[in-house]
Amino acid sequence: MKEIALQAAVAGGKVLLEKFGRTLQIRHKGEVDLVTDADQAAEEMIVNVIRGIFPRHDILAEEGDYGARKSPYQWIIDPLDGTTNYAHGLPWWTVSIALAVDGEVVLGVVYNPAMNEMFIAEKGQGARLNDRRFQVSKTDQLDQALLATGFPYDRKQSPVNNYDHFVAFQQAAQACRRPGAASLDLVYTACGRFDGYWEMKLKPWDIAAGQLIVREAGGRVSDFSDAPLDIHGAEILASNGLLHQAMLEILARGKRP
């Protein structure tokens, strides 16, 4: 299953690279929520690779409905995380694929084709970047931390928009970044490039693979109240573990979904 996940990620990434920087067909799912023909083509390729080997497995993907087979195995797929970046020619986007067994994510792959970086984790087996093991950072003071976040698609309409948290963390941390692809924010936290990450109103395909990679790299993942993470829930906080409590205290001051 790991090998098929890797094959699917590479196949989807190849489709995306071929279309990257070219004229795209773009439509809006919401005011600021885009989908392109590249998303759809990559998802079709990924699903074909997986279904070619595991035709009875269930698939939860961002762009298509693949029916319910009532299998204990479910593939959770984001064919292009960071669509807005991709559409603007910014090379900060990924293919994200996770496998859940009986509802528990046991395999996660996040592939950044533009930088040829493949992040992978299996439950209980640690995390790797291009076959090299890695772990979270050792930063233990929030004022020395580099954090990442994102803003929900309804930020212009909803008062629960992460702006308050962002301002609070900008004051408390060394710096905050808003790169625009949740899966990359998670794996960058996992490998120590970021020290922590928080966001709200995401979908399972945004975080399923990345949250496992954080855990397997020695990090900690929860919701904003430190309850166990639900990938179908409204909040995610990921950190190197050393900063988790300090981040929870700041999140407790702001608005929540």
PDB file of C-alpha atoms in Angstrom:
ATOM      1  CA  MET A   1       0.000   0.000   0.000  1.00  0.00           C
ATOM      2  CA  LYS A   2       2.881   2.366   0.708  1.00  0.00           C
ATOM      3  CA  GLU A   3       4.338   1.725  -2.731  1.00  0.00           C
ATOM      4  CA  ILE A   4       0.981   2.361  -4.399  1.00  0.00           C
ATOM      5  CA  ALA A   5       0.579   5.599  -2.432  1.00  0.00           C
ATOM      6  CA  LEU A   6       4.012   6.723  -3.611  1.00  0.00           C
ATOM      7  CA  GLN A   7       3.260   5.754  -7.204  1.00  0.00           C
ATOM      8  CA  ALA A   8      -0.041   7.627  -7.088  1.00  0.00           C
ATOM      9  CA  ALA A   9       1.569  10.749  -5.617  1.00  0.00           C
ATOM     10  CA  VAL A  10       4.292  10.784  -8.267  1.00  0.00           C
ATOM     11  CA  ALA A  11       1.758  10.211 -11.062  1.00  0.00           C
ATOM     12  CA  GLY A  12      -0.441  13.044  -9.807  1.00  0.00           C
ATOM     13  CA  GLY A  13       2.571  15.295  -9.358  1.00  0.00           C
ATOM     14  CA  LYS A  14       3.685  14.639 -12.926  1.00  0.00           C
ATOM     15  CA  VAL A  15       0.307  15.791 -14.233  1.00  0.00           C
ATOM     16  CA  LEU A  16       0.537  18.951 -12.139  1.00  0.00           C
ATOM     17  CA  LEU A  17       4.081  19.771 -13.233  1.00  0.00           C
ATOM     18  CA  GLU A  18       3.118  19.396 -16.896  1.00  0.00           C
ATOM     19  CA  LYS A  19       0.338  21.953 -16.462  1.00  0.00           C
ATOM     20  CA  PHE A  20       2.160  24.271 -14.040  1.00  0.00           C
ATOM     21  CA  GLY A  21       2.754  27.755 -15.431  1.00  0.00           C
ATOM     22  CA  ARG A  22       0.446  27.206 -18.384  1.00  0.00           C
ATOM     23  CA  THR A  23      -3.010  28.597 -19.085  1.00  0.00           C
ATOM     24  CA  LEU A  24      -5.519  26.857 -16.822  1.00  0.00           C
ATOM     25  CA  GLN A  25      -9.257  26.455 -16.829  1.00  0.00           C
ATOM     26  CA  ILE A  26     -10.321  27.913 -13.488  1.00  0.00           C
ATOM     27  CA  ARG A  27     -13.697  27.943 -11.817  1.00  0.00           C
ATOM     28  CA  HIS A  28     -14.768  29.159  -8.382  1.00  0.00           C
ATOM     29  CA  LYS A  29     -16.282  26.876  -5.747  1.00  0.00           C
ATOM     30  CA  GLY A  30     -16.572  29.966  -3.543  1.00  0.00           C
ATOM     31  CA  GLU A  31     -15.519  33.598  -3.606  1.00  0.00           C
ATOM     32  CA  VAL A  32     -11.852  32.724  -3.015  1.00  0.00           C
ATOM     33  CA  ASP A  33     -11.981  28.913  -3.368  1.00  0.00           C
ATOM     34  CA  LEU A  34     -10.599  27.829  -6.751  1.00  0.00           C
ATOM     35  CA  VAL A  35     -10.497  24.591  -8.687  1.00  0.00           C
ATOM     36  CA  THR A  36      -8.604  24.102 -11.938  1.00  0.00           C
ATOM     37  CA  ASP A  37      -8.509  21.494 -14.668  1.00  0.00           C
ATOM     38  CA  ALA A  38      -5.144  20.495 -13.176  1.00  0.00           C
ATOM     39  CA  ASP A  39      -6.784  19.541  -9.840  1.00  0.00           C
ATOM     40  CA  GLN A  40      -9.254  17.354 -11.661  1.00  0.00           C
ATOM     41  CA  ALA A  41      -6.718  15.732 -13.993  1.00  0.00           C
ATOM     42  CA  ALA A  42      -4.355  14.952 -11.109  1.00  0.00           C
ATOM     43  CA  GLU A  43      -7.165  13.474  -9.020  1.00  0.00           C
ATOM     44  CA  GLU A  44      -8.264  11.273 -11.922  1.00  0.00           C
ATOM     45  CA  MET A  45      -4.707   9.976 -12.305  1.00  0.00           C
ATOM     46  CA  ILE A  46      -4.294   9.310  -8.574  1.00  0.00           C
ATOM     47  CA  VAL A  47      -7.625   7.522  -8.284  1.00  0.00           C
ATOM     48  CA  ASN A  48      -6.868   5.409 -11.349  1.00  0.00           C
ATOM     49  CA  VAL A  49      -3.565   4.259  -9.850  1.00  0.00           C
ATOM     50  CA  ILE A  50      -5.173   3.326  -6.528  1.00  0.00           C
ATOM     51  CA  ARG A  51      -8.349   1.795  -7.933  1.00  0.00           C
ATOM     52  CA  GLY A  52      -6.272  -0.189 -10.421  1.00  0.00           C
ATOM     53  CA  ILE A  53      -4.813  -2.151  -7.516  1.00  0.00           C
ATOM     54  CA  PHE A  54      -7.486  -1.754  -4.834  1.00  0.00           C
ATOM     55  CA  PRO A  55     -10.828  -1.518  -6.650  1.00  0.00           C
ATOM     56  CA  ARG A  56     -12.866  -2.254  -3.517  1.00  0.00           C
ATOM     57  CA  HIS A  57     -11.284   0.392  -1.293  1.00  0.00           C
ATOM     58  CA  ASP A  58     -13.199   3.560  -0.457  1.00  0.00           C
ATOM     59  CA  ILE A  59     -11.959   6.941  -1.642  1.00  0.00           C
ATOM     60  CA  LEU A  60     -12.582  10.357  -0.105  1.00  0.00           C
ATOM     61  CA  ALA A  61     -11.219  13.046  -2.402  1.00  0.00           C
ATOM     62  CA  GLU A  62     -11.635  16.781  -2.754  1.00  0.00           C
ATOM     63  CA  GLU A  63     -12.970  17.038  -6.280  1.00  0.00           C
ATOM     64  CA  GLY A  64     -15.015  13.885  -6.971  1.00  0.00           C
ATOM     65  CA  ASP A  65     -17.559  11.502  -5.455  1.00  0.00           C
ATOM     66  CA  TYR A  66     -16.387   7.914  -5.804  1.00  0.00           C
ATOM     67  CA  GLY A  67     -19.254   6.192  -4.038  1.00  0.00           C
ATOM     68  CA  ALA A  68     -19.207   4.093  -0.872  1.00  0.00           C
ATOM     69  CA  ARG A  69     -17.907   0.541  -0.965  1.00  0.00           C
ATOM     70  CA  LYS A  70     -18.109   0.099   2.829  1.00  0.00           C
ATOM     71  CA  SER A  71     -14.496  -1.030   2.957  1.00  0.00           C
ATOM     72  CA  PRO A  72     -12.362  -0.799   6.118  1.00  0.00           C
ATOM     73  CA  TYR A  73      -9.784   0.871   3.868  1.00  0.00           C
ATOM     74  CA  GLN A  74     -10.259   4.496   2.864  1.00  0.00           C
ATOM     75  CA  TRP A  75      -7.895   6.615   0.792  1.00  0.00           C
ATOM     76  CA  ILE A  76      -8.084  10.346   1.577  1.00  0.00           C
ATOM     77  CA  ILE A  77      -6.822  12.417  -1.336  1.00  0.00           C
ATOM     78  CA  ASP A  78      -6.067  16.056  -2.029  1.00  0.00           C
ATOM     79  CA  PRO A  79      -4.780  16.079  -5.615  1.00  0.00           C
ATOM     80  CA  LEU A  80      -3.610  19.690  -5.356  1.00  0.00           C
ATOM     81  CA  ASP A  81      -3.280  21.360  -1.982  1.00  0.00           C
ATOM     82  CA  GLY A  82      -2.459  25.003  -2.600  1.00  0.00           C
ATOM     83  CA  THR A  83      -4.581  25.570  -5.695  1.00  0.00           C
ATOM     84  CA  THR A  84      -4.459  29.361  -5.437  1.00  0.00           C
ATOM     85  CA  ASN A  85      -0.652  29.267  -5.273  1.00  0.00           C
ATOM     86  CA  TYR A  86      -0.589  26.880  -8.224  1.00  0.00           C
ATOM     87  CA  ALA A  87      -2.926  29.045 -10.308  1.00  0.00           C
ATOM     88  CA  HIS A  88      -0.658  32.061  -9.720  1.00  0.00           C
ATOM     89  CA  GLY A  89       2.533  30.203 -10.611  1.00  0.00           C
ATOM     90  CA  LEU A  90       3.797  30.053  -7.023  1.00  0.00           C
ATOM     91  CA  PRO A  91       5.580  26.696  -6.459  1.00  0.00           C
ATOM     92  CA  TRP A  92       4.124  25.999  -3.006  1.00  0.00           C
ATOM     93  CA  TRP A  93       1.639  23.151  -3.481  1.00  0.00           C
ATOM     94  CA  THR A  94       1.456  19.409  -2.949  1.00  0.00           C
ATOM     95  CA  VAL A  95      -0.216  16.122  -3.610  1.00  0.00           C
ATOM     96  CA  SER A  96      -1.510  14.704  -0.306  1.00  0.00           C
ATOM     97  CA  ILE A  97      -2.593  11.065   0.105  1.00  0.00           C
ATOM     98  CA  ALA A  98      -3.514   9.241   3.305  1.00  0.00           C
ATOM     99  CA  LEU A  99      -4.794   5.752   4.017  1.00  0.00           C
ATOM    100  CA  ALA A 100      -7.161   5.122   6.917  1.00  0.00           C
ATOM    101  CA  VAL A 101      -7.969   1.637   8.206  1.00  0.00           C
ATOM    102  CA  ASP A 102     -11.142   1.357  10.257  1.00  0.00           C
ATOM    103  CA  GLY A 103     -11.116   5.145  10.581  1.00  0.00           C
ATOM    104  CA  GLU A 104      -7.506   5.475  11.759  1.00  0.00           C
ATOM    105  CA  VAL A 105      -4.901   7.060   9.491  1.00  0.00           C
ATOM    106  CA  VAL A 106      -1.980   4.642   9.206  1.00  0.00           C
ATOM    107  CA  LEU A 107      -0.154   5.978   6.138  1.00  0.00           C
ATOM    108  CA  GLY A 108       0.519   9.509   4.955  1.00  0.00           C
ATOM    109  CA  VAL A 109       2.293  10.833   1.867  1.00  0.00           C
ATOM    110  CA  VAL A 110       2.803  14.508   1.021  1.00  0.00           C
ATOM    111  CA  TYR A 111       4.655  15.184  -2.221  1.00  0.00           C
ATOM    112  CA  ASN A 112       6.010  18.554  -3.312  1.00  0.00           C
ATOM    113  CA  PRO A 113       6.850  18.034  -7.002  1.00  0.00           C
ATOM    114  CA  ALA A 114       8.314  21.505  -7.506  1.00  0.00           C
ATOM    115  CA  MET A 115      11.053  20.755  -4.958  1.00  0.00           C
ATOM    116  CA  ASN A 116      11.137  16.975  -5.485  1.00  0.00           C
ATOM    117  CA  GLU A 117      10.428  16.347  -1.804  1.00  0.00           C
ATOM    118  CA  MET A 118       8.486  13.269  -0.730  1.00  0.00           C
ATOM    119  CA  PHE A 119       7.360  13.185   2.907  1.00  0.00           C
ATOM    120  CA  ILE A 120       6.042   9.847   4.149  1.00  0.00           C
ATOM    121  CA  ALA A 121       5.049   8.245   7.426  1.00  0.00           C
ATOM    122  CA  GLU A 122       3.593   4.904   8.451  1.00  0.00           C
ATOM    123  CA  LYS A 123       2.067   4.450  11.877  1.00  0.00           C
ATOM    124  CA  GLY A 124       4.758   3.362  14.310  1.00  0.00           C
ATOM    125  CA  GLN A 125       7.542   3.592  11.704  1.00  0.00           C
ATOM    126  CA  GLY A 126       8.685   7.203  11.992  1.00  0.00           C
ATOM    127  CA  ALA A 127       8.760   9.873   9.286  1.00  0.00           C
ATOM    128  CA  ARG A 128      11.002  10.239   6.261  1.00  0.00           C
ATOM    129  CA  LEU A 129      11.863  12.841   3.668  1.00  0.00           C
ATOM    130  CA  ASN A 130      13.254  11.248   0.497  1.00  0.00           C
ATOM    131  CA  ASP A 131      14.297   8.165   2.561  1.00  0.00           C
ATOM    132  CA  ARG A 132      15.970  10.263   5.279  1.00  0.00           C
ATOM    133  CA  ARG A 133      14.496  10.121   8.786  1.00  0.00           C
ATOM    134  CA  PHE A 134      13.615  13.414  10.431  1.00  0.00           C
ATOM    135  CA  GLN A 135      12.145  14.770  13.646  1.00  0.00           C
ATOM    136  CA  VAL A 136      10.489  17.935  14.901  1.00  0.00           C
ATOM    137  CA  SER A 137      12.482  20.921  16.116  1.00  0.00           C
ATOM    138  CA  LYS A 138      13.841  21.438  19.630  1.00  0.00           C
ATOM    139  CA  THR A 139      12.610  25.032  19.987  1.00  0.00           C
ATOM    140  CA  ASP A 140      11.101  25.383  23.459  1.00  0.00           C
ATOM    141  CA  GLN A 141      10.393  29.113  23.714  1.00  0.00           C
ATOM    142  CA  LEU A 142       7.514  30.652  21.800  1.00  0.00           C
ATOM    143  CA  ASP A 143       9.360  33.917  21.240  1.00  0.00           C
ATOM    144  CA  GLN A 144      12.001  31.935  19.324  1.00  0.00           C
ATOM    145  CA  ALA A 145       9.497  29.985  17.227  1.00  0.00           C
ATOM    146  CA  LEU A 146       8.605  30.237  13.550  1.00  0.00           C
ATOM    147  CA  LEU A 147       4.917  29.373  13.153  1.00  0.00           C
ATOM    148  CA  ALA A 148       2.596  28.803  10.210  1.00  0.00           C
ATOM    149  CA  THR A 149      -1.130  29.158   9.675  1.00  0.00           C
ATOM    150  CA  GLY A 150      -3.831  29.779   7.084  1.00  0.00           C
ATOM    151  CA  PHE A 151      -7.183  31.524   6.820  1.00  0.00           C
ATOM    152  CA  PRO A 152     -10.571  29.952   6.012  1.00  0.00           C
ATOM    153  CA  TYR A 153     -12.365  30.484   2.718  1.00  0.00           C
ATOM    154  CA  ASP A 154     -15.227  32.285   4.496  1.00  0.00           C
ATOM    155  CA  ARG A 155     -12.911  34.785   6.180  1.00  0.00           C
ATOM    156  CA  LYS A 156     -14.607  37.741   4.475  1.00  0.00           C
ATOM    157  CA  GLN A 157     -18.035  36.789   5.805  1.00  0.00           C
ATOM    158  CA  SER A 158     -17.396  35.038   9.134  1.00  0.00           C
ATOM    159  CA  PRO A 159     -16.053  36.726  12.288  1.00  0.00           C
ATOM    160  CA  VAL A 160     -14.435  33.360  13.126  1.00  0.00           C
ATOM    161  CA  ASN A 161     -11.618  33.920  10.653  1.00  0.00           C
ATOM    162  CA  ASN A 162      -8.312  33.360  12.500  1.00  0.00           C
ATOM    163  CA  TYR A 163      -7.333  37.024  12.348  1.00  0.00           C
ATOM    164  CA  ASP A 164      -7.345  37.340  16.147  1.00  0.00           C
ATOM    165  CA  HIS A 165      -5.136  34.269  16.588  1.00  0.00           C
ATOM    166  CA  PHE A 166      -2.757  35.491  13.890  1.00  0.00           C
ATOM    167  CA  VAL A 167      -2.256  38.864  15.564  1.00  0.00           C
ATOM    168  CA  ALA A 168      -1.744  37.216  18.956  1.00  0.00           C
ATOM    169  CA  PHE A 169       0.865  34.805  17.619  1.00  0.00           C
ATOM    170  CA  GLN A 170       2.640  37.551  15.689  1.00  0.00           C
ATOM    171  CA  GLN A 171       3.099  39.308  19.017  1.00  0.00           C
ATOM    172  CA  ALA A 172       4.157  36.167  20.893  1.00  0.00           C
ATOM    173  CA  ALA A 173       6.327  34.274  18.381  1.00  0.00           C
ATOM    174  CA  GLN A 174       9.504  35.156  16.534  1.00  0.00           C
ATOM    175  CA  ALA A 175       7.470  35.207  13.296  1.00  0.00           C
ATOM    176  CA  CYS A 176       4.410  33.725  11.583  1.00  0.00           C
ATOM    177  CA  ARG A 177       3.992  32.671   7.984  1.00  0.00           C
ATOM    178  CA  ARG A 178       0.866  32.096   5.865  1.00  0.00           C
ATOM    179  CA  PRO A 179       2.154  30.040   2.902  1.00  0.00           C
ATOM    180  CA  GLY A 180      -1.149  28.671   1.599  1.00  0.00           C
ATOM    181  CA  ALA A 181      -0.996  24.851   1.682  1.00  0.00           C
ATOM    182  CA  ALA A 182      -1.965  23.085   4.912  1.00  0.00           C
ATOM    183  CA  SER A 183      -0.248  19.813   4.056  1.00  0.00           C
ATOM    184  CA  LEU A 184       3.090  21.569   3.502  1.00  0.00           C
ATOM    185  CA  ASP A 185       2.669  23.570   6.706  1.00  0.00           C
ATOM    186  CA  LEU A 186       2.209  20.282   8.567  1.00  0.00           C
ATOM    187  CA  VAL A 187       5.174  18.441   7.070  1.00  0.00           C
ATOM    188  CA  TYR A 188       7.374  21.511   7.493  1.00  0.00           C
ATOM    189  CA  THR A 189       6.393  21.448  11.162  1.00  0.00           C
ATOM    190  CA  ALA A 190       7.208  17.757  11.235  1.00  0.00           C
ATOM    191  CA  CYS A 191      10.724  18.228   9.841  1.00  0.00           C
ATOM    192  CA  GLY A 192      11.549  21.283  11.945  1.00  0.00           C
ATOM    193  CA  ARG A 193      11.335  24.021   9.336  1.00  0.00           C
ATOM    194  CA  PHE A 194       8.362  25.349  11.294  1.00  0.00           C
ATOM    195  CA  ASP A 195       8.010  24.906  15.046  1.00  0.00           C
ATOM    196  CA  GLY A 196       4.209  24.945  15.125  1.00  0.00           C
ATOM    197  CA  TYR A 197       1.090  25.325  13.020  1.00  0.00           C
ATOM    198  CA  TRP A 198      -2.580  26.054  13.640  1.00  0.00           C
ATOM    199  CA  GLU A 199      -5.605  26.486  11.397  1.00  0.00           C
ATOM    200  CA  MET A 200      -9.399  26.150  11.367  1.00  0.00           C
ATOM    201  CA  LYS A 201     -12.201  25.045   9.026  1.00  0.00           C
ATOM    202  CA  LEU A 202     -10.104  22.594   7.030  1.00  0.00           C
ATOM    203  CA  LYS A 203     -11.213  19.376   5.346  1.00  0.00           C
ATOM    204  CA  PRO A 204      -9.966  15.818   6.022  1.00  0.00           C
ATOM    205  CA  TRP A 205      -7.956  15.715   2.788  1.00  0.00           C
ATOM    206  CA  ASP A 206      -6.071  18.866   3.844  1.00  0.00           C
ATOM    207  CA  ILE A 207      -4.654  17.340   7.020  1.00  0.00           C
ATOM    208  CA  ALA A 208      -5.037  13.538   7.085  1.00  0.00           C
ATOM    209  CA  ALA A 209      -1.576  12.736   5.747  1.00  0.00           C
ATOM    210  CA  GLY A 210       0.279  15.671   7.307  1.00  0.00           C
ATOM    211  CA  GLN A 211      -0.989  15.156  10.846  1.00  0.00           C
ATOM    212  CA  LEU A 212       0.290  11.560  10.858  1.00  0.00           C
ATOM    213  CA  ILE A 213       3.674  12.737   9.596  1.00  0.00           C
ATOM    214  CA  VAL A 214       3.862  15.236  12.480  1.00  0.00           C
ATOM    215  CA  ARG A 215       3.056  12.513  15.009  1.00  0.00           C
ATOM    216  CA  GLU A 216       5.578  10.101  13.555  1.00  0.00           C
ATOM    217  CA  ALA A 217       8.251  12.812  13.629  1.00  0.00           C
ATOM    218  CA  GLY A 218       7.752  13.155  17.395  1.00  0.00           C
ATOM    219  CA  GLY A 219       5.371  16.099  17.332  1.00  0.00           C
ATOM    220  CA  ARG A 220       2.010  16.646  18.939  1.00  0.00           C
ATOM    221  CA  VAL A 221      -1.377  17.205  17.304  1.00  0.00           C
ATOM    222  CA  SER A 222      -4.714  18.220  18.857  1.00  0.00           C
ATOM    223  CA  ASP A 223      -7.612  20.614  18.497  1.00  0.00           C
ATOM    224  CA  PHE A 224      -7.519  24.084  20.082  1.00  0.00           C
ATOM    225  CA  SER A 225      -8.643  22.738  23.481  1.00  0.00           C
ATOM    226  CA  ASP A 226      -6.067  19.898  23.485  1.00  0.00           C
ATOM    227  CA  ALA A 227      -8.678  17.253  22.723  1.00  0.00           C
ATOM    228  CA  PRO A 228      -7.643  14.454  20.347  1.00  0.00           C
ATOM    229  CA  LEU A 229      -7.596  15.596  16.744  1.00  0.00           C
ATOM    230  CA  ASP A 230     -10.589  14.710  14.603  1.00  0.00           C
ATOM    231  CA  ILE A 231      -9.622  15.045  10.931  1.00  0.00           C
ATOM    232  CA  HIS A 232     -13.293  15.780  10.242  1.00  0.00           C
ATOM    233  CA  GLY A 233     -13.343  18.486  12.928  1.00  0.00           C
ATOM    234  CA  ALA A 234     -12.976  22.251  12.749  1.00  0.00           C
ATOM    235  CA  GLU A 235      -9.533  22.870  14.289  1.00  0.00           C
ATOM    236  CA  ILE A 236      -5.967  21.626  14.181  1.00  0.00           C
ATOM    237  CA  LEU A 237      -2.942  22.535  16.267  1.00  0.00           C
ATOM    238  CA  ALA A 238       0.371  20.840  15.459  1.00  0.00           C
ATOM    239  CA  SER A 239       3.673  21.518  17.169  1.00  0.00           C
ATOM    240  CA  ASN A 240       7.000  20.068  18.156  1.00  0.00           C
ATOM    241  CA  GLY A 241       5.370  19.218  21.490  1.00  0.00           C
ATOM    242  CA  LEU A 242       7.544  21.605  23.473  1.00  0.00           C
ATOM    243  CA  LEU A 243       5.450  24.607  22.383  1.00  0.00           C
ATOM    244  CA  HIS A 244       2.049  22.966  22.470  1.00  0.00           C
ATOM    245  CA  GLN A 245       0.884  24.265  25.839  1.00  0.00           C
ATOM    246  CA  ALA A 246       2.004  27.814  25.119  1.00  0.00           C
ATOM    247  CA  MET A 247       0.170  27.749  21.807  1.00  0.00           C
ATOM    248  CA  LEU A 248      -2.971  26.335  23.444  1.00  0.00           C
ATOM    249  CA  GLU A 249      -2.986  29.220  25.915  1.00  0.00           C
ATOM    250  CA  ILE A 250      -2.954  31.787  23.114  1.00  0.00           C
ATOM    251  CA  LEU A 251      -5.613  29.965  21.115  1.00  0.00           C
ATOM    252  CA  ALA A 252      -7.860  29.901  24.193  1.00  0.00           C
ATOM    253  CA  ARG A 253      -8.133  33.712  24.025  1.00  0.00           C
ATOM    254  CA  GLY A 254      -9.604  33.866  20.503  1.00  0.00           C
ATOM    255  CA  LYS A 255     -12.743  32.911  18.613  1.00  0.00           C
ATOM    256  CA  ARG A 256     -13.302  29.292  17.668  1.00  0.00           C
ATOM    257  CA  PRO A 257     -15.471  27.555  15.068  1.00  0.00           C
TER     258      PRO A 257
END
